[in-house]
Each structure stands twice: as C-alpha cells, then as structure tokens.
Coordinates of C-alpha atoms and ligand atoms in Angstrom, one line a residue:
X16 CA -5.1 -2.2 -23.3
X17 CA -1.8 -2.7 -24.8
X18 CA 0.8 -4.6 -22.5
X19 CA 4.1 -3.2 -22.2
X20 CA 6.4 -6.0 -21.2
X21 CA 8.9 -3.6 -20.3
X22 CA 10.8 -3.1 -17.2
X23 CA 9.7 -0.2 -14.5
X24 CA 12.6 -0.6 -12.5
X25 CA 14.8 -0.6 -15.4
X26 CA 17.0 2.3 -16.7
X27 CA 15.6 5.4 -15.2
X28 CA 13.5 3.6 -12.9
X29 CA 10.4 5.3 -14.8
X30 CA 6.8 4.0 -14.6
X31 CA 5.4 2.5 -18.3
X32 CA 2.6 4.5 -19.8
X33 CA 0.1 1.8 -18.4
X34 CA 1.6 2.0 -14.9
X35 CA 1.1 5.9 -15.1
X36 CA -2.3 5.3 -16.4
X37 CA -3.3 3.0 -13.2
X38 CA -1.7 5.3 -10.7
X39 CA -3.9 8.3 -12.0
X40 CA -6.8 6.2 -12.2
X41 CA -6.8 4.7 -8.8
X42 CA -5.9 8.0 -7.0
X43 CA -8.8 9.5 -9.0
X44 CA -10.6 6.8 -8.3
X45 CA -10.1 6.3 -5.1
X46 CA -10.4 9.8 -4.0
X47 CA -13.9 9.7 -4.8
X48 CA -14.7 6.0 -4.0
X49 CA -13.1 4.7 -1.0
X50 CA -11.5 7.6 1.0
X51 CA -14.5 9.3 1.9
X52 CA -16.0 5.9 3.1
X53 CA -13.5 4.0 4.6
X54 CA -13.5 4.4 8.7
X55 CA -17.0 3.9 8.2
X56 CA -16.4 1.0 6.7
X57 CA -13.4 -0.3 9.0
X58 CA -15.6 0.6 11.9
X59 CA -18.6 -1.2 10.9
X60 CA -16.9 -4.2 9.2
X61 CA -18.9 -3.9 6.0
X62 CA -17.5 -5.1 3.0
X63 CA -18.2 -2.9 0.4
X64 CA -19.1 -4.6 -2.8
X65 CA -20.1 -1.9 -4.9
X66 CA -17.2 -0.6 -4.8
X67 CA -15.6 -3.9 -6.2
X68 CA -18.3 -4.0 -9.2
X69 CA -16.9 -0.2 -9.9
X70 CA -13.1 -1.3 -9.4
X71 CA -14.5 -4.3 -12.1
X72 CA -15.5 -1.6 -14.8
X73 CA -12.2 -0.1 -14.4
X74 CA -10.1 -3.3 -15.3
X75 CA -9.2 -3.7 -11.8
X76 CA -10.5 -6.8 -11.2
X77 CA -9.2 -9.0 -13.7
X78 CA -5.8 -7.0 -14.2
X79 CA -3.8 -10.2 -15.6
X80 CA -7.1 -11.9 -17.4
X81 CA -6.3 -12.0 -21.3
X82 CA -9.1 -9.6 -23.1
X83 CA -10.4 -12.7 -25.0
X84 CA -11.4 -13.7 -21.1
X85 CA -12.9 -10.0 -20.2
X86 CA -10.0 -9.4 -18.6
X87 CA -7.3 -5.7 -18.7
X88 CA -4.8 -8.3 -20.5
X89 CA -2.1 -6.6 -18.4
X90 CA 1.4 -7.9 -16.3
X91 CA 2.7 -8.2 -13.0
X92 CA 4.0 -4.5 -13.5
X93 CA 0.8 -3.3 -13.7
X94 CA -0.9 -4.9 -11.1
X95 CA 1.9 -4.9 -8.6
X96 CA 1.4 -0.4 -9.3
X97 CA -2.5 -1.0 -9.1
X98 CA -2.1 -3.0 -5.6
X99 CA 0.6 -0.4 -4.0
X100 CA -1.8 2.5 -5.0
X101 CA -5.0 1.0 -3.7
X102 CA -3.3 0.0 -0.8
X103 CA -1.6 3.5 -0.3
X104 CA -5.3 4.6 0.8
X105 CA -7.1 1.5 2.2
X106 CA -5.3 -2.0 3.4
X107 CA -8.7 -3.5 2.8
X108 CA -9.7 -2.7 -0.4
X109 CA -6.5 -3.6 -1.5
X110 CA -6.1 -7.1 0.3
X111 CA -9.8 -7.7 -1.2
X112 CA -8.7 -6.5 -4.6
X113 CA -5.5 -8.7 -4.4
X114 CA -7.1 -12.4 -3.1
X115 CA -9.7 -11.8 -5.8
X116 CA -7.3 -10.9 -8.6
X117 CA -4.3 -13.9 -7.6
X118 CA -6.2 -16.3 -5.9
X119 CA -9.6 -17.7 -7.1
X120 CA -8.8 -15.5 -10.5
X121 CA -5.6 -16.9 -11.3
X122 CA -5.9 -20.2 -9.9
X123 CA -8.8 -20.7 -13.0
X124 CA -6.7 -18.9 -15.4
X125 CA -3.7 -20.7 -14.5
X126 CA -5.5 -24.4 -14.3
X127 CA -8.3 -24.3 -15.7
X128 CA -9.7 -26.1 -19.0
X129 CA -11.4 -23.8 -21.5
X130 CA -14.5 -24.3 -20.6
X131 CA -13.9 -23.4 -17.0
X132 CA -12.3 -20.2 -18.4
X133 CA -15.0 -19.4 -20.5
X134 CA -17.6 -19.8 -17.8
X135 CA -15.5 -18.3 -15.0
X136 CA -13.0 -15.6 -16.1
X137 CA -15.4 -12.7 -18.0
X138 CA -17.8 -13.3 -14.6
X139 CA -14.8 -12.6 -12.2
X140 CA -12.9 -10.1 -14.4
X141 CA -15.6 -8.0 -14.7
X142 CA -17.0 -8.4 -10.7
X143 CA -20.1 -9.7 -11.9
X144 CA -18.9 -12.2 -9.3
X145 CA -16.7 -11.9 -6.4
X146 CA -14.1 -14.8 -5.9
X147 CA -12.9 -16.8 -2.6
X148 CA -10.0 -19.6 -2.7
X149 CA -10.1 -21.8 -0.1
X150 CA -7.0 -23.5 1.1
X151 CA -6.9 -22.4 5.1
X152 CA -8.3 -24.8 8.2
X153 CA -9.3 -24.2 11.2
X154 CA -6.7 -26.6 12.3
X155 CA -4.3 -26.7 9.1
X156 CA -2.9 -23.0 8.3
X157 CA 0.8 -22.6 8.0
X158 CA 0.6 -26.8 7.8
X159 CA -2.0 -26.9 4.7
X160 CA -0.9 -30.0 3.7
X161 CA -2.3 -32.0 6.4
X162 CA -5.6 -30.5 5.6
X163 CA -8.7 -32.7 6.4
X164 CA -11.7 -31.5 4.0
X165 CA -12.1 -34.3 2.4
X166 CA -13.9 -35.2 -0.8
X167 CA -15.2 -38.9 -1.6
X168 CA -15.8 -40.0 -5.2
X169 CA -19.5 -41.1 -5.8
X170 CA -19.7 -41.8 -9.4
X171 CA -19.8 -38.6 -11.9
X172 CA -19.2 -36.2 -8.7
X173 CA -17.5 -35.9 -5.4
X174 CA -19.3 -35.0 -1.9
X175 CA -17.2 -33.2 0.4
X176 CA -17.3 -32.7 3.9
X177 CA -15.5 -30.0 6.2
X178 CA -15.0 -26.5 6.8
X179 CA -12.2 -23.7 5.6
X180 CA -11.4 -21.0 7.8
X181 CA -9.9 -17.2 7.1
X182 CA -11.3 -16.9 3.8
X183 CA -11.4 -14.0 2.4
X184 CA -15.0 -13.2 0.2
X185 CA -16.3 -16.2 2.7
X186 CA -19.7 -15.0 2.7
X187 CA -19.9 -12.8 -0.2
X188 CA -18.3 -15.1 -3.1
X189 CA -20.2 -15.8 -5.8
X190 CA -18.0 -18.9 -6.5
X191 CA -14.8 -20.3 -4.3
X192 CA -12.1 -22.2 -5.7
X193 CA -11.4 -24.7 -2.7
X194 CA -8.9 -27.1 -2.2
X195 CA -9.8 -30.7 -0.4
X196 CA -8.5 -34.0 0.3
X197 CA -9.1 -36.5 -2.5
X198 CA -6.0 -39.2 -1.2
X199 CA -4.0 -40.2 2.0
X200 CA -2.7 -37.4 4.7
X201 CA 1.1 -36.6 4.7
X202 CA 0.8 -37.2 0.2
X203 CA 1.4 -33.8 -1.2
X204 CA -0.5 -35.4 -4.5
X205 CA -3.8 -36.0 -2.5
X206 CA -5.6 -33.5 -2.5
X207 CA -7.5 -32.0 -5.6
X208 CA -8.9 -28.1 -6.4
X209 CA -13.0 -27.7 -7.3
X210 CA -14.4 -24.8 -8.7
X211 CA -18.0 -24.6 -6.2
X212 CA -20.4 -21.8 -6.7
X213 CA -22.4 -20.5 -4.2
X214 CA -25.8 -21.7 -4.1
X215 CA -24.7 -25.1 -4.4
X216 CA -26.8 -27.5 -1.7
X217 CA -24.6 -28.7 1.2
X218 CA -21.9 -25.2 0.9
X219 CA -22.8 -22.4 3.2
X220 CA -20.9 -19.9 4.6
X221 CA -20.0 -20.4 8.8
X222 CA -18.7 -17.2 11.0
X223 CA -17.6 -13.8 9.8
X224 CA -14.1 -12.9 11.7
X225 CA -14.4 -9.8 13.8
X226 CA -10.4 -8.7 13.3
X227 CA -7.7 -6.5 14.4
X228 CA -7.4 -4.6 10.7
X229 CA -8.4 -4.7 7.3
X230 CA -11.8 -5.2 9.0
X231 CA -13.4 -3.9 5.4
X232 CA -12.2 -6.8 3.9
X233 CA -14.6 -9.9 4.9
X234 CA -13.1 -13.3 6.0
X235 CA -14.9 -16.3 7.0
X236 CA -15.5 -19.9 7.2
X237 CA -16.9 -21.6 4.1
X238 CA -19.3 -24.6 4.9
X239 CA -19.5 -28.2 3.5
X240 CA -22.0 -30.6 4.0
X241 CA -22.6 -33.5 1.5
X242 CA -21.7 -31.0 -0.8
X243 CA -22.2 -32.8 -4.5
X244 CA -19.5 -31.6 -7.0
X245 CA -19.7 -32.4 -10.5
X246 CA -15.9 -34.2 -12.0
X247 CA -16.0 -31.5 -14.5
X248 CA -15.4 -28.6 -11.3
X249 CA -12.5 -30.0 -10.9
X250 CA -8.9 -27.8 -11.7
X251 CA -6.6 -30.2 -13.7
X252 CA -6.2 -33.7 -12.6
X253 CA -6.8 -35.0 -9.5
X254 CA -4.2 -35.5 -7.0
X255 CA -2.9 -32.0 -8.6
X256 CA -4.6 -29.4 -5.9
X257 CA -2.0 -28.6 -3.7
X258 CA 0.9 -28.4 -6.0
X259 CA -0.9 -25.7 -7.7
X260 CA -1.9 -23.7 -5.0
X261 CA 1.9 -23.6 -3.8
X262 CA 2.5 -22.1 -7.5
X263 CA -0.7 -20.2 -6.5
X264 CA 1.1 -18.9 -3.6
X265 CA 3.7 -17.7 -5.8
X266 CA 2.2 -15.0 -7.8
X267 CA -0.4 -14.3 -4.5
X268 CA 2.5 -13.6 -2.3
X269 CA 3.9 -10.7 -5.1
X270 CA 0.1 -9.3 -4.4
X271 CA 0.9 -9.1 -0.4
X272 CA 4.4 -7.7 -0.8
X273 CA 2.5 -4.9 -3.1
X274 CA 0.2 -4.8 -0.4
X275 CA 2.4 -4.3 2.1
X276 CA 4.5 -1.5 -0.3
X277 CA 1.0 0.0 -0.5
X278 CA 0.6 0.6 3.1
X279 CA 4.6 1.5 3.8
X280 CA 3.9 4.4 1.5
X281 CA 0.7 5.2 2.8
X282 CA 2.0 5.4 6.6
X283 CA 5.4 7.5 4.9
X284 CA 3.2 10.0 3.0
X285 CA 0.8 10.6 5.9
X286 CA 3.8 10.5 8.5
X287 CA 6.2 12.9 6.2
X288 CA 3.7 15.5 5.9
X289 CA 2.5 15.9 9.3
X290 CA 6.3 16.1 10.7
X291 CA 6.3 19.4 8.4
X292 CA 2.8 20.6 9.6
X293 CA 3.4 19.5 13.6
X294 CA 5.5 22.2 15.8
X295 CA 7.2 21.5 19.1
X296 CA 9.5 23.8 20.6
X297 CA 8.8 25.8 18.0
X298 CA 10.1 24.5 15.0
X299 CA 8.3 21.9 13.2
X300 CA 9.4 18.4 14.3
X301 CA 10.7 17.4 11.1
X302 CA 13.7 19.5 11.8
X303 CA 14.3 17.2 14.7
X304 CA 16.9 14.9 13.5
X305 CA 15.1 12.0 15.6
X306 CA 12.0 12.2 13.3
X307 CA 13.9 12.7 10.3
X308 CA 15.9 9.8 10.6
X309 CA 12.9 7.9 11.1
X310 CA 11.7 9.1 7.7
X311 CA 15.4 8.4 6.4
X312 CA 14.7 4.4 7.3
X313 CA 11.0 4.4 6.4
X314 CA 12.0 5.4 2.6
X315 CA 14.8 3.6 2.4
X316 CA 13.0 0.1 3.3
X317 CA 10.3 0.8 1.2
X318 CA 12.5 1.8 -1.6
X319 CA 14.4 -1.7 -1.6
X320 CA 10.5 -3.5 -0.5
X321 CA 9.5 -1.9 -4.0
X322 CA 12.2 -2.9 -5.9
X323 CA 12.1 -6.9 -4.4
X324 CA 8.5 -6.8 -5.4
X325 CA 8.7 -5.4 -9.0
X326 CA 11.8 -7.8 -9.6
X327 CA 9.3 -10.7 -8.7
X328 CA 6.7 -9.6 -11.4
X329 CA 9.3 -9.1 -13.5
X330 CA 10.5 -12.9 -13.3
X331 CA 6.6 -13.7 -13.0
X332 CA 6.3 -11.4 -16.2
X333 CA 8.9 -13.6 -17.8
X334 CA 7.2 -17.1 -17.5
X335 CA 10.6 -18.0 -14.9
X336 CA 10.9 -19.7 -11.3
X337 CA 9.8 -16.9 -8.3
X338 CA 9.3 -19.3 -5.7
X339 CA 12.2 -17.8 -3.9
X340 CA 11.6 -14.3 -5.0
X341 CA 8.3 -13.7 -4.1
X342 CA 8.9 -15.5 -0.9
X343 CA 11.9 -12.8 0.0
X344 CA 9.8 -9.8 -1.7
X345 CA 6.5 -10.9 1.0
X346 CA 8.7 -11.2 4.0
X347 CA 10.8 -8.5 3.8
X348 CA 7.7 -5.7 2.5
X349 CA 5.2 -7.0 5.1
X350 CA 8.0 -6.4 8.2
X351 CA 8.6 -3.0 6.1
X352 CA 4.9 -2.4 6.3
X353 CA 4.7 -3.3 9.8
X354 CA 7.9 -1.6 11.1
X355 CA 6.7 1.9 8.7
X356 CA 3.3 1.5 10.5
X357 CA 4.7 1.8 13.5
X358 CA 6.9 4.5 13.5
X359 CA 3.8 6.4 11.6
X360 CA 2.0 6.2 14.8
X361 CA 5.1 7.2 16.4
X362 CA 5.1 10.5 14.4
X363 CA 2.3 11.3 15.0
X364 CA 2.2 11.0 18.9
X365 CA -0.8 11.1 20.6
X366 CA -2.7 11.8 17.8
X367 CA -1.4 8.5 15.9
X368 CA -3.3 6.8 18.8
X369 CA -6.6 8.2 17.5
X370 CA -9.1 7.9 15.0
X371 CA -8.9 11.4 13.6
X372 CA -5.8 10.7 11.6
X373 CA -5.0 7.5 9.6
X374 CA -1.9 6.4 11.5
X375 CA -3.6 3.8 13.2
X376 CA -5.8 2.4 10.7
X377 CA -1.8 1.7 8.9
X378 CA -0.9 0.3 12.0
X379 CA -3.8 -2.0 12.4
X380 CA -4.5 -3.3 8.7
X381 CA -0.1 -3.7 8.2
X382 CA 0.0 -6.4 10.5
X383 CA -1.7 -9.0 8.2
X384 CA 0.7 -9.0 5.7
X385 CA 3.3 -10.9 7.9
X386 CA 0.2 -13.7 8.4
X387 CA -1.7 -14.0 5.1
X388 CA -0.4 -16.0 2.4
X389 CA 2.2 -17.6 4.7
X390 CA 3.4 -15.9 7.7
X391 CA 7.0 -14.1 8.1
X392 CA 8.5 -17.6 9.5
X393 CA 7.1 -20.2 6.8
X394 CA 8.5 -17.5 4.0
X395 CA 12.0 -17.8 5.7
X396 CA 11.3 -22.0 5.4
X397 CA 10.6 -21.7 1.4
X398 CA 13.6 -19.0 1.4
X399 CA 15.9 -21.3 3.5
X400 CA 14.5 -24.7 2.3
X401 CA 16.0 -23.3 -1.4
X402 CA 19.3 -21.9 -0.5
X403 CA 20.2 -25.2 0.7
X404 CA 18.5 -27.1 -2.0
Ligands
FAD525 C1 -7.5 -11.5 7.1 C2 -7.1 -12.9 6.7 C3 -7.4 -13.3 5.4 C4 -7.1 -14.6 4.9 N1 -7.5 -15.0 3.7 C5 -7.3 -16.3 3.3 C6 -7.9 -16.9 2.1 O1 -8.5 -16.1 1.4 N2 -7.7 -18.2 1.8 C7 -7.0 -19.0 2.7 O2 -6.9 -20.2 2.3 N3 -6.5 -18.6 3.8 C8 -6.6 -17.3 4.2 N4 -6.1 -16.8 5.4 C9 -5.3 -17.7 6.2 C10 -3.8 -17.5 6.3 O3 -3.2 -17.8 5.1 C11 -3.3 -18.2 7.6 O4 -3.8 -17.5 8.7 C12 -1.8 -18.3 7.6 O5 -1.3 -19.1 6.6 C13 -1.3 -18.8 9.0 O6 -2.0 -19.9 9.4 P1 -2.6 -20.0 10.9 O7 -3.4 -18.8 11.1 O8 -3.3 -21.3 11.0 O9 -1.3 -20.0 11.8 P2 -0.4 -21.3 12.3 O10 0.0 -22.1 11.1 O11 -1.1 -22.0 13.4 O12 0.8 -20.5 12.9 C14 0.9 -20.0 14.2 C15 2.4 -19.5 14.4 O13 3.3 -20.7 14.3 C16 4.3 -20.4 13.3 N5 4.7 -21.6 12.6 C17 3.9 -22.6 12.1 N6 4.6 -23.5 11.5 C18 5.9 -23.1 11.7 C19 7.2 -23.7 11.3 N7 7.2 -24.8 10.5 N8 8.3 -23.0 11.6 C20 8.3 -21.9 12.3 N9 7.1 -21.3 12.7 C21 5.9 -21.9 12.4 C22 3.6 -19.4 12.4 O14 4.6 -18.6 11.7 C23 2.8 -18.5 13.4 O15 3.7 -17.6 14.0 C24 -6.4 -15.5 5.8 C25 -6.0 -15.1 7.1 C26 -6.3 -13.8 7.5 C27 -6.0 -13.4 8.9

C-alpha cells in the first residue's frame, strides 16, 4: 500500500484515496463480519478472535507496521478513518482493534531492537498473534507510576512477581508487553518494559471482567509468579519502561479519541434516521425542533471531535510533540461520545431503552472512552500540567 502523507482535513476536507479505500472496506467488511454477530457477542461476552485473524488479512491489524515488518505501512490518517469506521458499528471490535494496533504493536515498533521486531511485528501484524500491554494495577490505574510488579535481576533474566489488572487481550494474548518495577517507587526511571509470551512458566491469566459495555472486547488480569524473563525481552534500556509508555499513551490516546468519533457517529447515524422514520402527533419527530436541535449539537461536536483527532495524527504523522493534542482530542471525543450516546437513547424513547435497536449498546460501550487510556480528569492534568509549563 502506498502512503499518502497528505492531509484529510486539509483543503476540501476530502478523504485520501487510502482513507476511501479503508472506509469501503470496513463497511464491506463489517457488514458481513461483525453486524450480524455482535449482540450475540455483547451478550455473551465472547471475544471473537476470528474475526481479528480476518481483520489481520485485511491490513487491519498492523495498520502503522512498515511492510518490511508484515505490516499495511500506512499513517495516523489511515488508521484514525479505520478506528472511526469500525467503531461506527461495534465499540468493541474497535477498542480491541485499537489496544492491539497502539499498544503492544506500537510499543515494539516504537522500542524495540531489530530482533524483537523481526520476531514480533509480522506475528502481530498479521493476527497470527493477538497483543496485550500491561501497564494497569489493581491498586495503581490513573497513579501507574507507583506501580508495584516488580522484577528482580537474577543473572541473564529477571523473575517478576505481581498482577496487572484491565487488560485488554488478558486471557487471549499470544504475547503481552508489560511494564514492572525494576528500581525504587516514586522514580519515574524505575521501572522497565518486557516483551513475555504466553506460555511462559510462572504468567497466567487471573479473572475475566464482566463489564458495563464493550463486553466483546475481553479484559483481564495477567498473572506473575516467579515468572523468568530472559534480558534480551526487555524494550530498550532498563529504567526506560514508563517513559515510553507515557509516549505510548500518546499515539494510544489518538486510537480512543477515533474510538470515541466512531461511536458519536454511530449513535448520530442510527439516531438521525430513526427521527425521520418515528411519527408522533403525526409528523415525524424530526420536524420537532427539540429533536432536531439535538441532532444540530450531536454533529456539531463530532465535527470539531473529528477534526481534534485527525490534527493529532497529523502531528503524530509528522514525527512532532502530541502530548497535548492527543490529550485534548481523547477528552474532548470521549465526552462527545458519551454526551451523543445519550441523547441517541433519548431519540429513540422507549425503544432506545431496549435491545432491539442499537441505541443502548452506544450508550453502554461510549462510556469507556472517558476511563481507558487515562480518564477525562488525568487528560485535563497532562492538558493543564503543559499550559502552565
Ligand atoms: C475496558 C477496559 C480496558 C482497559 N485496557 C487496559 C489495557 O489494555 N492495559 C492497561 O494497562 N490498562 C487498561 N485499562 C485500565 C485503564 O487504563 C484504567 O482503568 C484507567 O487508567 C483508570 O484507572 P483506575 O481504573 O485505577 O481508576 P483510578 O485511578 O482509581 O481513578 C478513580 C477516579 O479518580 C480520579 N482520579 C485519579 N487520580 C486523579 C487526579 N490526580 N486528579 C483528579 N482525579 C483523579 C479518576 O479520574 C477517576 O475518576 C482498561 C480499563 C478498562 C475499563
């Protein structure tokens, strides 16, 4: 695939070949492969891997892996359109697709040494192999710093011992990359990132989370116990682990904000047409000024969520600092997606209360995206924290 480095939300506003491309194929894509599934899915809480392996064939899972790697050798552009457009049909698929694609994926592209990419990358690009990144604790979340997995150098290799909670591909990973304390607590340069495959003795996976929404998308606790980790797993240097998951963070929380565009649009679609197909007091309701206006907002917000989010990839795209800008993109989508949700249900009255019509499913699955990756309040911290810097 060739990669267009230009701007989508340049003059004209108009979508890249490639972006036009993605959109086509995930609506194809998932019109046959995830729609017809996905209450079933969401009801039962099964995480549907097959689906991943087919999203894997299709690029989708290694969207910014270079080809050399296996990867669609795409940008931020792209995969910002191939997030919203997955997400547009199912929160989970595309909160699955995203934590794959930024997290464990990136975090080896972005730190790893060749070796580690050659092993790693074409396995995860391809969804041979699922990834998890463990950062989350069960007593450390929005504090990850103060973290207390801790690994203990033994020679050649390191044994760690404690648990990670919230992670997403918990159980189903194939390999995690998982981020532990290898110096004092309160030293932002002591604690270092390993690469640890499943199978390894002394890593198991602990309880599955039964949750509110994106209930297709599994998330659980990750295990370790005397857990022997060959030096060479390790990303970088160490002492290096949490400064690069913050930069981690930084393309992962464009992912969410696409996420949460995803899901604003889904909820606007779904909410836009049924005001046209719902009559009361004999008129159809979108001629109510009260549900139009509603509509008015709902576009509007996602309009300007869409625009923070593709200016992040843009800067992303361009090598540049987006610590602040995917911060503001992430807060101010996920409230979008949240507040959009909402007012979906609204629309659709009773009905939006019910399982027959996907208002609820919006409502349900929106909510994580003002949690994951930082909540709403630690994004308005980094915002804040580098106003005043
Ligand atoms: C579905 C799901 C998937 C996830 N996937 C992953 C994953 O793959 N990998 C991973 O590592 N983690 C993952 N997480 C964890 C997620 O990142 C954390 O839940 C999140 O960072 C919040 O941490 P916490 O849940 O411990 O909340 P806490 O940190 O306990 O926060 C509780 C409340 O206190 C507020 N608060 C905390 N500190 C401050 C402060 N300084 N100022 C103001 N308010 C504050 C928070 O905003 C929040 O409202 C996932 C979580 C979920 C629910």
């Amino acid at each position: 695939m060739q990669v267009i480095t230009e701007n989508p939300i340049g003059p004209g506003f108009a979508l890249t070949e490639n972006q036009k491309m993605i959109t086509d194929m995930v609506r194809n894509f998932g019109a046959k492969e995830i729609r017809p599934k996905m209450m079933e899915w969401d009801e039962s809480q099964e995480f549907p891997v097959d689906v991943f392996k087919k999203m894997g064939s299709l690029g989708l899972m290694g969207v910014l892996v270079p080809e050399i790697y296996g990867g669609a050798g795409l940008g931020y552009h792209e995969y910002i359109t191939a997030i919203i457009e997955v997400s547009k049909i199912c929160g989970s698929i595309g909160l699955s697709l995203a934590a794959h694609n930024s997290l464990c994926t990136n975090h080896i592209l972005t730190f790893g040494n060749e070796d580690q990419k050659q092993k790693y990358l074409p396995k995860l690009a391809t969804a041979e192999w699922i990834g998890a990144w463990g950062l989350t604790e069960p007593n450390t979340g929005s504090d990850a710093g103060n973290m207390r997995t801790v690994a203990v150098k033994d020679g050649d290799h390191y044994v760690i011992n404690g648990a990670k909670n919230f992670i997403t591909h918990g159980k189903s990973g194939n390999v995690a990359v998982v981020i532990v304390r290898t110096g004092e607590i309160g030293d932002s340069h002591g604690m270092s990132a390993f690469i640890i495959e499943r199978g390894t003795a002394g890593f198991t996976s602990g309880k599955k989370e039964n949750k509110l929404g994106m209930r297709a998308s599994e998330t659980a606790e990750l295990v370790f116990n005397d857990c022997r980790i060959h030096k060479s797993q390790m990303l970088g240097n160490e002492g290096d682990g949490f400064i690069q998951s913050m930069k981690i963070l930084d393309g992962g929380r464009i992912s969410i904000a696409a996420l949460s565009v995803g899901i604003a649009e889904g909820a606007y679609e779904s909410a836009l047409k049924y005001s046209q197909e719902r009559h009361q007091f004999n008129q159809p309701i979108v001629k109510f000024q009260g549900i139009s206006f509603k509509l008015a907002d709902m576009a509007t917000k996602i309009e300007a969520a869409k625009l923070l989010t593709y200016r992040a990839g843009d800067l992303k795209n361009r090598k540049l600092e987006v610590t602040k800008e995917s911060a503001m993109a992430k807060l101010f989508a996920s409230e979008v997606a949240v507040e959009a949700a909402n007012e979906c249900v609204q629309i659709f009255g009773g009905y939006g209360y019910t399982k027959d019509f996907p208002a609820e499913k919006y409502y349900r699955d929106a909510k994580l995206c003002t949690i994951g990756e930082g909540t709403s309040e630690i994004q308005k911290l980094v915002i804040s924290r580098l106003l005043l810097r």
